[in-house]
CSV table of C-alpha atoms in Angstrom, one decimal:
chain,number,residue,atom,x,y,z
D,217,GLY,CA,24.7,-34.0,-2.3
D,218,GLU,CA,26.9,-31.7,-4.9
D,219,SER,CA,30.6,-31.4,-4.5
D,220,VAL,CA,31.9,-28.9,-6.1
D,221,GLY,CA,35.8,-29.2,-7.0
D,222,LEU,CA,39.0,-27.2,-7.9
D,223,HIS,CA,41.5,-28.3,-10.2
D,224,LEU,CA,44.8,-26.3,-8.8
D,225,PRO,CA,45.2,-26.0,-5.4
D,226,THR,CA,47.9,-22.9,-5.9
D,227,LEU,CA,48.1,-20.9,-8.5
D,228,SER,CA,51.3,-18.2,-8.8
D,229,VAL,CA,51.6,-15.5,-11.6
D,230,GLN,CA,53.7,-12.5,-12.3
D,231,GLU,CA,51.8,-9.1,-11.7
D,232,GLY,CA,50.7,-7.6,-14.7
D,233,ASP,CA,49.9,-11.9,-16.4
D,234,ASN,CA,46.2,-12.7,-16.7
D,235,SER,CA,45.0,-15.2,-14.2
D,236,ILE,CA,42.5,-18.5,-15.1
D,237,ILE,CA,41.3,-20.7,-11.7
D,238,ASN,CA,39.6,-23.8,-12.8
D,239,CYS,CA,36.6,-24.9,-11.1
D,240,ALA,CA,33.9,-28.4,-11.6
D,241,TYR,CA,30.7,-29.2,-10.3
D,242,SER,CA,28.9,-32.3,-10.6
D,243,ASN,CA,25.5,-31.2,-10.6
D,244,SER,CA,23.8,-31.1,-14.0
D,245,ALA,CA,20.9,-29.1,-12.8
D,246,SER,CA,22.5,-26.8,-11.4
D,247,ASP,CA,21.5,-23.1,-12.7
D,248,TYR,CA,23.3,-20.8,-10.9
D,249,PHE,CA,26.9,-19.9,-10.2
D,250,ILE,CA,29.0,-17.3,-8.1
D,251,TRP,CA,32.9,-16.9,-7.6
D,252,TYR,CA,34.1,-15.3,-4.1
D,253,LYS,CA,37.5,-14.1,-3.2
D,254,GLN,CA,38.3,-14.4,0.4
D,255,GLU,CA,41.6,-12.7,1.6
D,256,SER,CA,42.8,-13.5,4.9
D,257,GLY,CA,41.0,-13.3,7.6
D,258,LYS,CA,38.5,-11.8,6.3
D,259,GLY,CA,34.6,-13.3,5.0
D,260,PRO,CA,34.4,-13.9,0.9
D,261,GLN,CA,33.4,-11.4,-1.5
D,262,PHE,CA,31.2,-11.8,-4.3
D,263,ILE,CA,33.1,-11.1,-7.4
D,264,ILE,CA,30.9,-12.3,-10.3
D,265,ASP,CA,27.9,-14.5,-10.9
D,266,ILE,CA,26.0,-17.0,-14.0
D,267,ARG,CA,23.3,-18.2,-14.7
D,268,SER,CA,22.8,-21.6,-16.8
D,269,ASN,CA,21.7,-20.0,-19.1
D,270,MET,CA,24.5,-18.0,-19.9
D,271,ASP,CA,28.0,-19.5,-21.0
D,272,LYS,CA,29.6,-16.4,-20.4
D,273,ARG,CA,30.0,-13.0,-18.4
D,274,GLN,CA,32.3,-10.1,-18.1
D,275,GLY,CA,32.7,-7.7,-15.1
D,276,GLN,CA,35.3,-5.5,-14.2
D,277,ARG,CA,39.1,-7.5,-15.2
D,278,VAL,CA,37.5,-10.6,-14.5
D,279,THR,CA,35.6,-13.1,-16.9
D,280,VAL,CA,33.3,-16.3,-16.0
D,281,LEU,CA,33.0,-18.9,-18.3
D,282,LEU,CA,30.6,-21.6,-18.0
D,283,ASN,CA,30.8,-25.1,-19.4
D,284,LYS,CA,27.4,-26.8,-19.3
D,285,THR,CA,28.4,-29.8,-21.5
D,286,VAL,CA,31.8,-30.6,-19.0
D,287,LYS,CA,30.8,-29.0,-16.1
D,288,HIS,CA,33.6,-26.8,-15.8
D,289,LEU,CA,33.4,-23.3,-14.2
D,290,SER,CA,36.5,-21.2,-15.0
D,291,LEU,CA,37.2,-16.9,-13.2
D,292,GLN,CA,39.8,-15.2,-15.3
D,293,ILE,CA,41.4,-12.1,-14.4
D,294,ALA,CA,42.6,-9.6,-16.0
D,295,ALA,CA,46.4,-7.8,-15.6
D,296,THR,CA,46.5,-9.3,-12.2
D,297,GLN,CA,47.6,-7.2,-9.5
D,298,PRO,CA,48.6,-7.9,-5.7
D,299,GLY,CA,45.5,-6.9,-4.7
D,300,ASP,CA,43.9,-10.2,-6.3
D,301,SER,CA,46.4,-12.5,-4.1
D,302,ALA,CA,43.5,-14.1,-2.0
D,303,VAL,CA,42.0,-17.9,-2.2
D,304,TYR,CA,38.9,-18.3,-4.7
D,305,PHE,CA,36.3,-20.4,-4.4
D,306,CYS,CA,33.2,-21.2,-7.0
D,307,ALA,CA,29.9,-21.6,-5.7
D,308,GLU,CA,27.1,-24.1,-6.8
D,309,LYS,CA,23.5,-23.7,-6.3
D,310,GLY,CA,22.0,-26.6,-4.9
D,311,ASP,CA,18.4,-28.2,-5.6
D,312,ASN,CA,17.0,-26.9,-2.7
D,313,PHE,CA,16.3,-22.8,-1.6
D,314,ASN,CA,19.3,-21.0,-1.5
D,315,LYS,CA,21.9,-23.5,-0.6
D,316,PHE,CA,25.5,-22.9,-1.9
D,317,TYR,CA,27.8,-25.7,-2.3
D,318,PHE,CA,31.4,-24.4,-1.9
D,319,GLY,CA,34.9,-26.2,-3.5
D,320,SER,CA,38.1,-26.6,-1.2
D,321,GLY,CA,39.6,-23.0,-2.9
D,322,THR,CA,42.1,-21.9,-5.2
D,323,LYS,CA,45.2,-20.0,-3.5
D,324,LEU,CA,46.1,-17.3,-5.7
D,325,ASN,CA,49.5,-15.8,-5.3
D,326,VAL,CA,51.0,-12.7,-7.2
D,327,LYS,CA,54.3,-11.4,-7.8
D,328,PRO,CA,55.7,-8.1,-8.2
I,152,ASN,CA,24.8,0.5,3.5
I,153,ALA,CA,25.6,-1.5,6.3
I,154,GLY,CA,26.5,-5.2,5.0
I,155,VAL,CA,26.2,-8.2,7.0
I,156,MET,CA,27.4,-7.8,10.7
I,157,GLN,CA,28.9,-10.2,12.9
I,158,ASN,CA,29.9,-10.5,16.6
I,159,PRO,CA,32.1,-11.2,18.3
I,160,ARG,CA,34.9,-11.5,15.4
I,161,HIS,CA,37.2,-13.6,17.8
I,162,LEU,CA,36.0,-15.6,21.1
I,163,VAL,CA,38.3,-18.0,22.9
I,164,ARG,CA,36.1,-20.6,25.1
I,165,ARG,CA,37.1,-23.6,26.9
I,166,ARG,CA,36.4,-26.8,26.6
I,167,GLY,CA,32.7,-27.5,28.0
I,168,GLN,CA,31.8,-24.0,28.0
I,169,GLU,CA,29.0,-22.3,25.3
I,170,ALA,CA,29.4,-20.5,22.5
I,171,ARG,CA,27.3,-18.0,21.0
I,172,LEU,CA,27.6,-16.2,17.8
I,173,ARG,CA,25.7,-13.1,16.8
I,174,CYS,CA,24.5,-11.9,13.0
I,175,SER,CA,22.7,-8.9,11.9
I,176,PRO,CA,21.9,-9.2,8.1
I,177,MET,CA,21.8,-6.8,5.6
I,178,LYS,CA,19.4,-4.7,5.1
I,179,GLY,CA,16.1,-5.3,3.7
I,180,HIS,CA,17.6,-9.0,3.7
I,181,SER,CA,15.3,-11.9,5.6
I,182,HIS,CA,17.5,-14.7,5.5
I,183,VAL,CA,20.3,-15.9,7.1
I,184,TYR,CA,22.6,-18.5,6.3
I,185,TRP,CA,25.5,-19.9,8.9
I,186,TYR,CA,29.1,-21.8,7.0
I,187,ARG,CA,31.8,-23.1,9.1
I,188,GLN,CA,35.4,-22.8,7.7
I,189,LEU,CA,38.0,-25.2,8.8
I,190,PRO,CA,41.5,-23.6,7.9
I,191,GLU,CA,42.6,-24.7,4.4
I,192,GLU,CA,39.2,-25.6,3.7
I,193,GLY,CA,36.6,-24.6,1.6
I,194,LEU,CA,32.9,-23.2,3.5
I,195,LYS,CA,30.6,-26.2,4.7
I,196,PHE,CA,26.6,-25.3,4.5
I,197,MET,CA,25.2,-25.6,8.3
I,198,VAL,CA,21.6,-23.9,8.3
I,199,TYR,CA,19.3,-21.7,6.5
I,200,LEU,CA,17.0,-19.7,8.7
I,201,GLN,CA,14.0,-17.5,8.0
I,202,LYS,CA,12.6,-15.9,10.8
I,203,GLU,CA,11.3,-17.6,13.2
I,204,ASN,CA,11.7,-20.5,10.6
I,205,ILE,CA,14.3,-22.6,10.4
I,206,ILE,CA,13.9,-23.8,6.9
I,207,ASP,CA,17.0,-26.4,6.2
I,208,GLU,CA,19.7,-27.8,9.1
I,209,SER,CA,20.8,-30.6,7.3
I,210,GLY,CA,24.5,-29.3,7.7
I,211,MET,CA,24.2,-28.6,11.3
I,212,PRO,CA,25.6,-31.4,14.3
I,213,LYS,CA,22.8,-33.1,15.8
I,214,GLU,CA,23.8,-32.8,19.0
I,215,ARG,CA,25.4,-29.6,20.5
I,216,PHE,CA,24.7,-27.3,18.2
I,217,SER,CA,21.7,-25.1,17.4
I,218,ALA,CA,20.3,-22.0,15.5
I,219,GLU,CA,17.7,-19.0,15.4
I,220,PHE,CA,16.6,-16.2,13.8
I,221,PRO,CA,13.8,-14.5,16.0
I,222,LYS,CA,11.3,-11.9,14.9
I,223,GLU,CA,13.7,-9.0,16.8
I,224,GLY,CA,17.7,-9.1,17.0
I,225,PRO,CA,20.2,-11.0,15.3
I,226,SER,CA,20.4,-14.9,14.2
I,227,ILE,CA,22.2,-17.0,16.6
I,228,LEU,CA,24.3,-19.9,15.9
I,229,ARG,CA,25.3,-21.4,19.9
I,230,ILE,CA,27.2,-24.2,20.4
I,231,GLN,CA,26.8,-25.9,23.5
I,232,GLN,CA,29.7,-27.7,25.3
I,233,VAL,CA,32.4,-26.9,23.3
I,234,VAL,CA,35.2,-29.4,22.0
I,235,ARG,CA,38.5,-28.6,20.3
I,236,GLY,CA,37.0,-29.7,17.3
I,237,ASP,CA,35.0,-26.7,16.6
I,238,SER,CA,37.3,-24.5,16.4
I,239,ALA,CA,37.1,-22.9,13.5
I,240,ALA,CA,35.8,-19.8,11.5
I,241,TYR,CA,31.8,-19.2,11.4
I,242,PHE,CA,30.6,-16.7,8.4
I,243,CYS,CA,27.2,-16.3,8.1
I,244,ALA,CA,25.8,-14.7,4.7
I,245,SER,CA,22.3,-13.4,4.1
I,246,SER,CA,20.0,-12.8,1.1
I,247,PRO,CA,16.9,-10.9,0.7
I,248,LEU,CA,14.7,-14.2,-1.1
I,249,GLY,CA,15.7,-17.5,-0.2
I,250,GLU,CA,13.1,-19.4,-3.1
I,251,ASN,CA,14.2,-21.6,-5.1
I,252,SER,CA,15.7,-18.8,-7.5
I,253,GLY,CA,19.1,-18.6,-7.5
I,254,ASN,CA,20.1,-15.3,-5.0
I,255,THR,CA,23.2,-13.8,-4.5
I,256,ILE,CA,24.3,-14.6,-0.9
I,257,TYR,CA,26.3,-11.6,0.9
I,258,PHE,CA,28.7,-12.4,3.7
I,259,GLY,CA,29.7,-11.3,6.9
I,260,GLU,CA,33.6,-11.1,8.3
I,261,GLY,CA,33.1,-14.2,10.2
I,262,SER,CA,33.6,-15.2,14.3
I,263,TRP,CA,36.5,-17.0,14.6
I,264,LEU,CA,35.9,-19.3,17.5
I,265,THR,CA,39.1,-20.8,19.5
I,266,VAL,CA,38.2,-23.4,22.0
I,267,VAL,CA,41.3,-23.8,24.3
């Protein structure tokens, strides 16, 4: 099956700095990706998504970049805040239906 | 607009007992997914259901686990004869459509099962 992996398991940044969380995926046919944020004891919260016909999508303080050539996805968070501290997952839609494959996550620590 | 509702949030069971986890999808959503998460790990797909129909159960263990989504009422994930290895967080998600069109799935707050 597909696999989604993250380069950095833990990322520490200073409050106010920009954060970049990376993700690699293995299925070149995947056409839809989602970034989720999960705080301790809570469910994954949708942040932003991107389809394979795009290479960049921006939201409020977040930007997702997709590089299909190297099968790489990144999440950029501008002016990181303490409330951004959480585990971030990228999810890749599989070939069948709406089944998503998740990476192991990157823990973001924001230092005040 | 209520989100995906799961209950119970926390459940403790002794080895050999049964665990039943319930999930009510978001209003207007007819597709439900169950994922399992072990501590410090990502979410693993278990099963995808429509009303009265299991679409994909490729992630479900062959024994002791079952899921249903009846015409009326919530989706239920049932674990029989629980063992300590079943201790995990179980997340339910829902989407309005399940076709191969790439629809965002929204998660509930999870049910944390502890087997003692």
